[in-house]
Short mmCIF file of C-alpha atoms and ligand atoms in Angstrom, two decimals:
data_model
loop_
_atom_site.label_atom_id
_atom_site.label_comp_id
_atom_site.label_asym_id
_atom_site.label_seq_id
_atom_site.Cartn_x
_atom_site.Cartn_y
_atom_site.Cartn_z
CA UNK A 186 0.00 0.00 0.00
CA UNK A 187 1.58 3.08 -0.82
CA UNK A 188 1.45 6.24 1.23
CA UNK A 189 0.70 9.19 2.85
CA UNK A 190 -2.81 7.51 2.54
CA UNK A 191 -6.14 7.98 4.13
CA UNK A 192 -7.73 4.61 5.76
CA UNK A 193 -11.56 5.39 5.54
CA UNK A 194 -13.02 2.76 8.16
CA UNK A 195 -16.87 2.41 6.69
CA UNK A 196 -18.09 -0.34 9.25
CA UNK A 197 -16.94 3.46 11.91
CA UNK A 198 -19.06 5.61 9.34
CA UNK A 199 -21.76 3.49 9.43
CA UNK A 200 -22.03 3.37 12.94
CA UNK A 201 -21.49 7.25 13.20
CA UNK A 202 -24.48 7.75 10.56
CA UNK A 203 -26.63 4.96 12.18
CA UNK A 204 -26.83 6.55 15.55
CA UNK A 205 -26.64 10.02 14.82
CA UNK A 206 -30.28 9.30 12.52
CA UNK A 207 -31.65 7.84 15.01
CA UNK A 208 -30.70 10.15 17.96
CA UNK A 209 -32.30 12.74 15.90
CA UNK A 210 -35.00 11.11 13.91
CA UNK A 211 -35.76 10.49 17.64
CA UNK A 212 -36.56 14.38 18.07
CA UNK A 213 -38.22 14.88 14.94
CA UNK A 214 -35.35 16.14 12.89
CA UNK A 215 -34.19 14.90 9.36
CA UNK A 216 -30.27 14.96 8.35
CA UNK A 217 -28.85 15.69 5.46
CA UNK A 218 -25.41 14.44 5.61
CA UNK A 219 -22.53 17.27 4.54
CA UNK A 220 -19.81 14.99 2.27
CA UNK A 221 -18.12 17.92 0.77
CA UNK A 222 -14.64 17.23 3.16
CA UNK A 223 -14.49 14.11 1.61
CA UNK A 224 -15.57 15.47 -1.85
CA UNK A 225 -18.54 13.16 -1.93
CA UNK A 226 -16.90 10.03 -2.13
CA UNK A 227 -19.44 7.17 -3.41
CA UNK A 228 -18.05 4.85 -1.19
CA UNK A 229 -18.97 7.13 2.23
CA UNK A 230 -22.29 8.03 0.50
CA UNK A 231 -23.31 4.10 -0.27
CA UNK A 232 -22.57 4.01 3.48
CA UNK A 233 -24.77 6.81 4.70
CA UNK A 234 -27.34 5.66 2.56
CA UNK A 235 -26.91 2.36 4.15
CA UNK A 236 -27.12 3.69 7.51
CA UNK A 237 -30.63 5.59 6.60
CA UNK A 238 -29.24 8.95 5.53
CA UNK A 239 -31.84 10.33 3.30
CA UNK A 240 -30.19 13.23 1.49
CA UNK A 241 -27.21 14.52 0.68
CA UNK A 242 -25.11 17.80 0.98
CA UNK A 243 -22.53 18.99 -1.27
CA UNK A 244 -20.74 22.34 -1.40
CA UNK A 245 -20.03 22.07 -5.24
CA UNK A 246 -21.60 21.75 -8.15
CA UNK A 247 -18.65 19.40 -10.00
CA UNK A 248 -19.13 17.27 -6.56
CA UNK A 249 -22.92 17.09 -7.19
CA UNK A 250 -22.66 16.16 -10.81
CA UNK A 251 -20.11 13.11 -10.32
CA UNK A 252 -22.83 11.75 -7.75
CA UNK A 253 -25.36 12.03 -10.53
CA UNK A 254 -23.14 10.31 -13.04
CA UNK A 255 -22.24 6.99 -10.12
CA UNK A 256 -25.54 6.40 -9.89
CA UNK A 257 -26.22 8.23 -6.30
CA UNK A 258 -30.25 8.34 -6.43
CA UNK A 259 -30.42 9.97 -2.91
CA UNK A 260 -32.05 13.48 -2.67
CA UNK A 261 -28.92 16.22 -2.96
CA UNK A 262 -28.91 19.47 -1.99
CA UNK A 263 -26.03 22.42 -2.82
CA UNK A 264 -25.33 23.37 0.67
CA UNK A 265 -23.62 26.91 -0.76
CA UNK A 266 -25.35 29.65 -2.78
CA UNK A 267 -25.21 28.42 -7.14
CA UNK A 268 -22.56 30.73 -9.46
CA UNK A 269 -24.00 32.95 -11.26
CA UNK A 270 -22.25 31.18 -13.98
CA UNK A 271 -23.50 27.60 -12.77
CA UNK A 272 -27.15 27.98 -12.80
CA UNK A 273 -28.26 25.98 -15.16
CA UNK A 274 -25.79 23.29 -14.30
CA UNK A 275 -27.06 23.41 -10.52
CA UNK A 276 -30.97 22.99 -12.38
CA UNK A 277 -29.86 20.31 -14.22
CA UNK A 278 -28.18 18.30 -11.61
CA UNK A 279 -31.82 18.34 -9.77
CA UNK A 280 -30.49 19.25 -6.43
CA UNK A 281 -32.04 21.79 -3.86
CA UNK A 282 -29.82 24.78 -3.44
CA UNK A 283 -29.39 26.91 -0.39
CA UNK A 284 -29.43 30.50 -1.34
CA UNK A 285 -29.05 34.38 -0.24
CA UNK A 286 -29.41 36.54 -3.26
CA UNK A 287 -32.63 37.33 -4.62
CA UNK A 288 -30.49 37.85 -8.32
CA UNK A 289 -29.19 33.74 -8.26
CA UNK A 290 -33.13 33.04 -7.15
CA UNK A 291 -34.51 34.70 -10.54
CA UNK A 292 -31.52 32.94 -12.54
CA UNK A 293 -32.53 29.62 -11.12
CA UNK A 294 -36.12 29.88 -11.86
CA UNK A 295 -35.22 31.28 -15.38
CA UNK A 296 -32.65 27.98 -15.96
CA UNK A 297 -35.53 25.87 -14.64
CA UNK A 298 -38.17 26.92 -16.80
CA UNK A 299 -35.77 27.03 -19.73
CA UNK A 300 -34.64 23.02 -18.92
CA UNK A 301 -38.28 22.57 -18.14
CA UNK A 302 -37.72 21.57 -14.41
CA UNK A 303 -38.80 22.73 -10.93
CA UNK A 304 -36.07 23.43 -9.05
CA UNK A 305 -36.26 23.44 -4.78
CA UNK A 306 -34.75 26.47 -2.76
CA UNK A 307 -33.93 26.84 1.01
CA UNK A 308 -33.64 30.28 2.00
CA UNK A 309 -30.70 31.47 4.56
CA UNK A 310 -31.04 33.81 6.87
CA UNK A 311 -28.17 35.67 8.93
CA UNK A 312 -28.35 34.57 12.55
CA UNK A 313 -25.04 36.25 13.73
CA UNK A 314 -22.42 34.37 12.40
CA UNK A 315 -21.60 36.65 9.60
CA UNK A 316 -20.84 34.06 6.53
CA UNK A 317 -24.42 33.19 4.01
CA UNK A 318 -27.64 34.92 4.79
CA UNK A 319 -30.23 37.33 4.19
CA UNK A 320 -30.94 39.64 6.85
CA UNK A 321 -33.98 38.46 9.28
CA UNK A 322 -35.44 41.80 7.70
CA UNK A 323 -35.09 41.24 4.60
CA UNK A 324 -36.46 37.20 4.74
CA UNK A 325 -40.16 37.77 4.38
CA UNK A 326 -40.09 40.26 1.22
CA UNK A 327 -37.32 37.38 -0.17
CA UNK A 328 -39.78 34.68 0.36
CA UNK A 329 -42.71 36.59 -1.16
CA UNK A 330 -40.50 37.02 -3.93
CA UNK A 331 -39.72 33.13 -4.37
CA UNK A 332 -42.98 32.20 -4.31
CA UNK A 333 -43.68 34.30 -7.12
CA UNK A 334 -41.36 32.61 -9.44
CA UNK A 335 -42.88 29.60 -10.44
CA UNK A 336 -40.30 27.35 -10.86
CA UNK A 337 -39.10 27.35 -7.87
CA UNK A 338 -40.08 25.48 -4.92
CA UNK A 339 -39.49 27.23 -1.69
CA UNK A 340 -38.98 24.12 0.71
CA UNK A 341 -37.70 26.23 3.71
CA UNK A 342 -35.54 28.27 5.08
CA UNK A 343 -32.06 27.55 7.15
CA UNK A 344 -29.04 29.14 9.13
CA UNK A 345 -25.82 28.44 9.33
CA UNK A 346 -23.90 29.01 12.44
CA UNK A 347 -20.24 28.22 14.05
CA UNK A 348 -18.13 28.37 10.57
CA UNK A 349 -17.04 32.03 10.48
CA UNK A 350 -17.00 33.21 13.80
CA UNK A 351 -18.14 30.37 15.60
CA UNK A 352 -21.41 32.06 16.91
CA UNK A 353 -22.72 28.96 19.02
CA UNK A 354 -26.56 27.91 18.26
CA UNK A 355 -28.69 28.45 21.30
CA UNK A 356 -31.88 28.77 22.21
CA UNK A 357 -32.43 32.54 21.58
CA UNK A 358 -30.92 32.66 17.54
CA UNK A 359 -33.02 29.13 16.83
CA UNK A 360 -35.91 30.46 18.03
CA UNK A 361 -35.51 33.25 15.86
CA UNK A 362 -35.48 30.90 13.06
CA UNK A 363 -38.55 29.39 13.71
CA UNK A 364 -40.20 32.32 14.35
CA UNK A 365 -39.49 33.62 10.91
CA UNK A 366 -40.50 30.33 9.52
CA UNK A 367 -44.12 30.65 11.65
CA UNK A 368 -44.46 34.32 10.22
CA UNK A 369 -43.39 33.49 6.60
CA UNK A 370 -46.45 30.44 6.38
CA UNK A 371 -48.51 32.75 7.97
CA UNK A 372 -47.66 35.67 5.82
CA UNK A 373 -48.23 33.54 2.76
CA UNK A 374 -50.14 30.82 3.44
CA UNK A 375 -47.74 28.61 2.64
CA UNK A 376 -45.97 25.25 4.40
CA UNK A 377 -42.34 25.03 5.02
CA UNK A 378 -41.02 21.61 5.06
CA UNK A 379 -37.86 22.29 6.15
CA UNK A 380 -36.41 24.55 9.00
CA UNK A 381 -33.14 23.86 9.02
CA UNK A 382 -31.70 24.97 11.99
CA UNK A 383 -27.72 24.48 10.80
CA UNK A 384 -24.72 21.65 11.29
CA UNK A 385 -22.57 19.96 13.26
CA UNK A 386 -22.87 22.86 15.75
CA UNK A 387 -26.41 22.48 16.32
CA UNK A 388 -25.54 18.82 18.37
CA UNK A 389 -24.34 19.88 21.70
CA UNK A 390 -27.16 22.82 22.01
CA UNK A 391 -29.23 19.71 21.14
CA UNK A 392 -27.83 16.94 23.29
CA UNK A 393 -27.98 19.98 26.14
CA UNK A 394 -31.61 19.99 25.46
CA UNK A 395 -31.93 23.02 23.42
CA UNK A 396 -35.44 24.23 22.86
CA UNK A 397 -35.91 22.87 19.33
CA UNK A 398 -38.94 24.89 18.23
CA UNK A 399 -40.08 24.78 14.67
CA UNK A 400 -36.16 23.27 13.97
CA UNK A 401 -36.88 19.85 12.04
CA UNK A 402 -33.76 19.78 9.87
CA UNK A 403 -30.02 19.34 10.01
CA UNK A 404 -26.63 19.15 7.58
CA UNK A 405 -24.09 17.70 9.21
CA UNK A 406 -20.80 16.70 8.00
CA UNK A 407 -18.18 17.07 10.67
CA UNK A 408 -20.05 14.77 13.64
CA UNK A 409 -20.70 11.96 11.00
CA UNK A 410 -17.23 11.64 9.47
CA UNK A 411 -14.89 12.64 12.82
CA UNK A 412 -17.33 12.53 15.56
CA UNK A 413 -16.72 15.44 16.96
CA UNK A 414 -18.50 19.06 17.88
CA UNK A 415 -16.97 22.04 15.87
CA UNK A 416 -17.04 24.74 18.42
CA UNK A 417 -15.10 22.59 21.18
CA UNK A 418 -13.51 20.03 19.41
CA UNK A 419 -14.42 17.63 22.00
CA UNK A 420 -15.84 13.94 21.28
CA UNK A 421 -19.60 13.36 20.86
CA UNK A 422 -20.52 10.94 23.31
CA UNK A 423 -21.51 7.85 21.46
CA UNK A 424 -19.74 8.59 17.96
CA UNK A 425 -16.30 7.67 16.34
CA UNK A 426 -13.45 9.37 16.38
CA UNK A 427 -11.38 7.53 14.44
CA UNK A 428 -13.00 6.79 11.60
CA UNK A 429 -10.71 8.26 9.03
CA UNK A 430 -7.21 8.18 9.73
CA UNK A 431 -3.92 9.26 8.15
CA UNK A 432 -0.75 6.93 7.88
CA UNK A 433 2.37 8.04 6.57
CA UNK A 434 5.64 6.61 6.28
CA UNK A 435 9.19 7.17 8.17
CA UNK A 436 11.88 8.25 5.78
CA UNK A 437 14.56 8.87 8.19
CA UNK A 438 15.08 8.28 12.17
CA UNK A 439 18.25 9.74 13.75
CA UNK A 440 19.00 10.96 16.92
CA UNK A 441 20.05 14.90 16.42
CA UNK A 442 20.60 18.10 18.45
CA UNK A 443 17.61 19.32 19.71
CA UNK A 444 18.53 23.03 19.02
CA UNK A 445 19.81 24.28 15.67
CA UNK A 446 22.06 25.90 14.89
CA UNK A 447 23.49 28.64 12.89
CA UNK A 448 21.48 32.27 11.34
CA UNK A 449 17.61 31.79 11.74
CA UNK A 450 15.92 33.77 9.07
CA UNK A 451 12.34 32.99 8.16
CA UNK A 452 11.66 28.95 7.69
CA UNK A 453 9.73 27.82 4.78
CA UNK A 454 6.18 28.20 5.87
CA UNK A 455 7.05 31.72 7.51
CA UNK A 456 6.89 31.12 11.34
CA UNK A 457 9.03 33.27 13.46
CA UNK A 458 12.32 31.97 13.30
CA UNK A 459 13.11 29.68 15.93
CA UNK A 460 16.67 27.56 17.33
CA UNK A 461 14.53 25.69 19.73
CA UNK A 462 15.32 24.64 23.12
CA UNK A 463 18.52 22.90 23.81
CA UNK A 464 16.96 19.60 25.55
CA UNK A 465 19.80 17.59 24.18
CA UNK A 466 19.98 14.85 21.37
CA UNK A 467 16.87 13.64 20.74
CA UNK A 468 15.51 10.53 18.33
CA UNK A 469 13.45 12.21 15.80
CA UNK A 470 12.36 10.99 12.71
CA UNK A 471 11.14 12.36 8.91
CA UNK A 472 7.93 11.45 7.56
CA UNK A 473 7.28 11.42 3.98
CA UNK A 474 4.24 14.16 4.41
CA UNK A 475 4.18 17.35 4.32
CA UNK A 476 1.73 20.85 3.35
CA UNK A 477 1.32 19.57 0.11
CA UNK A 478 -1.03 16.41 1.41
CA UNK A 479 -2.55 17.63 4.82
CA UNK A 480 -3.15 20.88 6.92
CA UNK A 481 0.15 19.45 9.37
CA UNK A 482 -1.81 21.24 12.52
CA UNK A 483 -4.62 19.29 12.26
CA UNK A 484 -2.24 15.96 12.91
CA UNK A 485 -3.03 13.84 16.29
CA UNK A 486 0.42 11.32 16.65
CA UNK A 487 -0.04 8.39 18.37
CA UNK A 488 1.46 7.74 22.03
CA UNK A 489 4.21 10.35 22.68
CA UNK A 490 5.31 11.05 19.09
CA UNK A 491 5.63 14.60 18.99
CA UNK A 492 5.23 16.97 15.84
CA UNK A 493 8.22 19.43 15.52
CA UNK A 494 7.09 20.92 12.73
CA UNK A 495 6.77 20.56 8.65
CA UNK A 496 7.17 21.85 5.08
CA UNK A 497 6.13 21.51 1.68
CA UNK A 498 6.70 17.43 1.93
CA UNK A 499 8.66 16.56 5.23
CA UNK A 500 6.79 16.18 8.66
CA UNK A 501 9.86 15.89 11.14
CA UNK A 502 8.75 13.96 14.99
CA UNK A 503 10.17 13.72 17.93
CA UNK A 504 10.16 9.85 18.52
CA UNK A 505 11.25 10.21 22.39
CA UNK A 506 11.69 6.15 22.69
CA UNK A 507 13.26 5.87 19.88
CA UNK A 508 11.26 3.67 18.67
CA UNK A 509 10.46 4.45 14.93
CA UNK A 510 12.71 2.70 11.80
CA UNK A 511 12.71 3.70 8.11
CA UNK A 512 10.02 2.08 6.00
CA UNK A 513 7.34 2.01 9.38
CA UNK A 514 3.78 3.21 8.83
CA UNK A 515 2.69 6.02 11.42
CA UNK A 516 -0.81 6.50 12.00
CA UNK A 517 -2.72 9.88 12.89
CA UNK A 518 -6.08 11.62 13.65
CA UNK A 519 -6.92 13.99 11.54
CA UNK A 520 -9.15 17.15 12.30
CA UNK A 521 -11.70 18.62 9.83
CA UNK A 522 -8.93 20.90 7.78
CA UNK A 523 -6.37 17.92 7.68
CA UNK A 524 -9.44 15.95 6.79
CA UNK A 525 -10.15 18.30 3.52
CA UNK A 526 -6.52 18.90 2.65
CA UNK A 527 -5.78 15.18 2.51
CA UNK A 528 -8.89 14.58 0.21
CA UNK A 529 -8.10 16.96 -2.05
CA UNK A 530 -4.52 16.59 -2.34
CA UNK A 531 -3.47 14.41 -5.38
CA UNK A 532 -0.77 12.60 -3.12
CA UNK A 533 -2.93 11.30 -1.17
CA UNK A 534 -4.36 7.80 -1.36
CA UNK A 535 -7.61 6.67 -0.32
CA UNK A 536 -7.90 3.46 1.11
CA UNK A 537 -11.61 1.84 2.44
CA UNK A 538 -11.60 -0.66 5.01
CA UNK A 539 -14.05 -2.42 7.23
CA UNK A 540 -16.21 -3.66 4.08
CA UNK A 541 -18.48 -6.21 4.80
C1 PLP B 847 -20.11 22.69 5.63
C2 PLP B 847 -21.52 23.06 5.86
C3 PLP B 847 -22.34 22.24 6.66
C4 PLP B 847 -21.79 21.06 7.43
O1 PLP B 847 -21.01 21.54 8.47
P1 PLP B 847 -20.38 20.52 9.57
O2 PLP B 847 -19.82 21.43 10.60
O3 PLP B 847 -19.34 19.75 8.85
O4 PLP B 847 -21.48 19.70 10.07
C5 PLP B 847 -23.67 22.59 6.78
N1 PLP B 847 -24.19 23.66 6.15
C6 PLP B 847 -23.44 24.47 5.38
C7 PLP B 847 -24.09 25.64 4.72
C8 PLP B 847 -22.09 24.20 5.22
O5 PLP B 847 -21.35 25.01 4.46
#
């Protein structure tokens, strides 16, 4: 097997997507599980949809149109507004699109009734987090002005929380959502099926029992592939961690200085030049990975490996028993940016395990 590769444990996805349906089908909430860190792998999608995941979330349109073409019959959704330049290939694909801009809304409905299609919209409203979003003003007049283009379904309206300045979702910004959703039906007589209240985020204010209001809907990516909550990083009780790991190989091991030594100007990704600590000589070793494959930071050695530091294709450890020889596999965890770097580097293999 060649390497740095990702091992993609499916029997651990499964078991993520399994219980996290149930825990939530359990309070009257449908998921749509968020595959774009893994660029929508079929494999991880068979899985889901295995495990009772019912739709499907995708953050590109090029993503969403290599599902249609593997055969993925599962409901999709384009979790990030369409291109202007993409409309009619976002129509086409037959997803539901998540959307902020009331020019992309009359685009879609004009690509729509051009490919003779009707195509679903969730509108997003700004709850505080400052990324996607029309204003909570603003949301009523937008829907009014959906509903009036008739190729368009409105099928609800959403949030997204925790991505750009990690605004937690509690009680008092979801039940803003749902009261816009109970004012927009009334307003127009219409019935929202979803209220989609945001994503992995959403779990702990959940599992804390959060006042769930008219919030019936979740896209989750994060919790299902790493099991863990965005905002804290911390483990959800009764998910996987270690699902998808990393494993990359040893290149050299050598006991060496601990300082170094010479003039320090900048090193090559640009942190503050730095001799180190003189704690010695110390075993370290070089692992064929580097910037190019993964997002380094987001590496979790096992035991008491330590990371030192990396570049463009070296990740150099601190091996402190000595332990590690050329040619040896080392795992790691990965967090959620190591996660997408890995996926879509080209360097990186992808290996499945835990087939049945
Ligand atoms: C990425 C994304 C999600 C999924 O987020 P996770 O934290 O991975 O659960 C949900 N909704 C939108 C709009 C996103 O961009």
């Amino acid at each position: 097997m060649s390497s740095p590769r990702l091992e993609i444990h499916l029997d651990r996805l499964h078991h993520n997507a399994l219980s996290l349906n149930r825990r939530l089908a359990r309070q009257g909430i449908a998921l749509t599980g968020v595959s774009k860190a893994c660029l929508g792998m079929p494999a991880i999608i068979r899985t889901w949809a295995e495990a009772g995941i019912s739709s499907i979330g995708e953050s590109r349109v090029d993503t969403l149109e290599g599902l249609r073409s593997t055969g993925i019959a599962l409901p999709l959704v384009l979790i990030r507004s369409p291109l202007v330049s993409q409309v009619e290939r976002v129509v086409a694909t037959g997803a539901i699109s998540l959307n902020s801009e009331l020019a992309v809304l009359r685009l879609l409905a004009a690509a729509a009734a051009r490919q003779g299609r009707r195509h679903g919209v969730v509108l997003m409203v700004e709850l505080g987090d400052l990324r996607e979003g029309f204003l909570a003003e603003d949301l009523q007049e937008a829907a009014g002005q959906t509903l009036a283009l008739s190729s368009l379904d409105l099928v609800g309206i959403g949030a997204n929380l925790g991505c750009q300045h990690g605004v937690a979702p509690d009680d008092r910004n979801m039940a803003e959502l749902s009261g816009l959703a109970t004012a927009i039906e009334a307003h127009h007589g219409v019935s929202l099926k979803w209220v989609s209240g945001g994503n992995s985020c959403n779990l702990a204010w959940l599992a804390a029992g959060g006042s769930r209001g008219r919030i019936n809907h979740l896209r989750i990516g994060e919790a299902l592939l790493l099991g863990r909550d965005p905002l804290s990083r911390q483990p959800i009780p009764g998910l996987l961690t270690n699902a998808i790991g990393l494993v990359a190989e040893v290149i050299e091991a050598k006991r060496k200085p601990s300082q170094a030594w010479g003039r320090c100007g900048q090193t090559s990704f640009a942190a503050q030049p730095t001799q180190g600590s003189d704690r010695g000589v110390r075993s370290r070793a070089l692992l064929a990975v580097g910037e190019q494959d993964v997002d380094c930071t987001g590496l979790t050695p096992p035991g008491d490996l330590r990371i030192m530091g990396a570049s463009s294709d070296h990740l150099v450890i601190e091996d402190p028993a000595g332990a590690l020889v050329v040619g040896q596999d080392v795992p790691f965890e990965l967090n959620y940016s190591a996660l997408l770097r890995a996926m879509t580097s080209p360097f990186v293999q992808r290996t499945c395990l835990g087939l049945n």
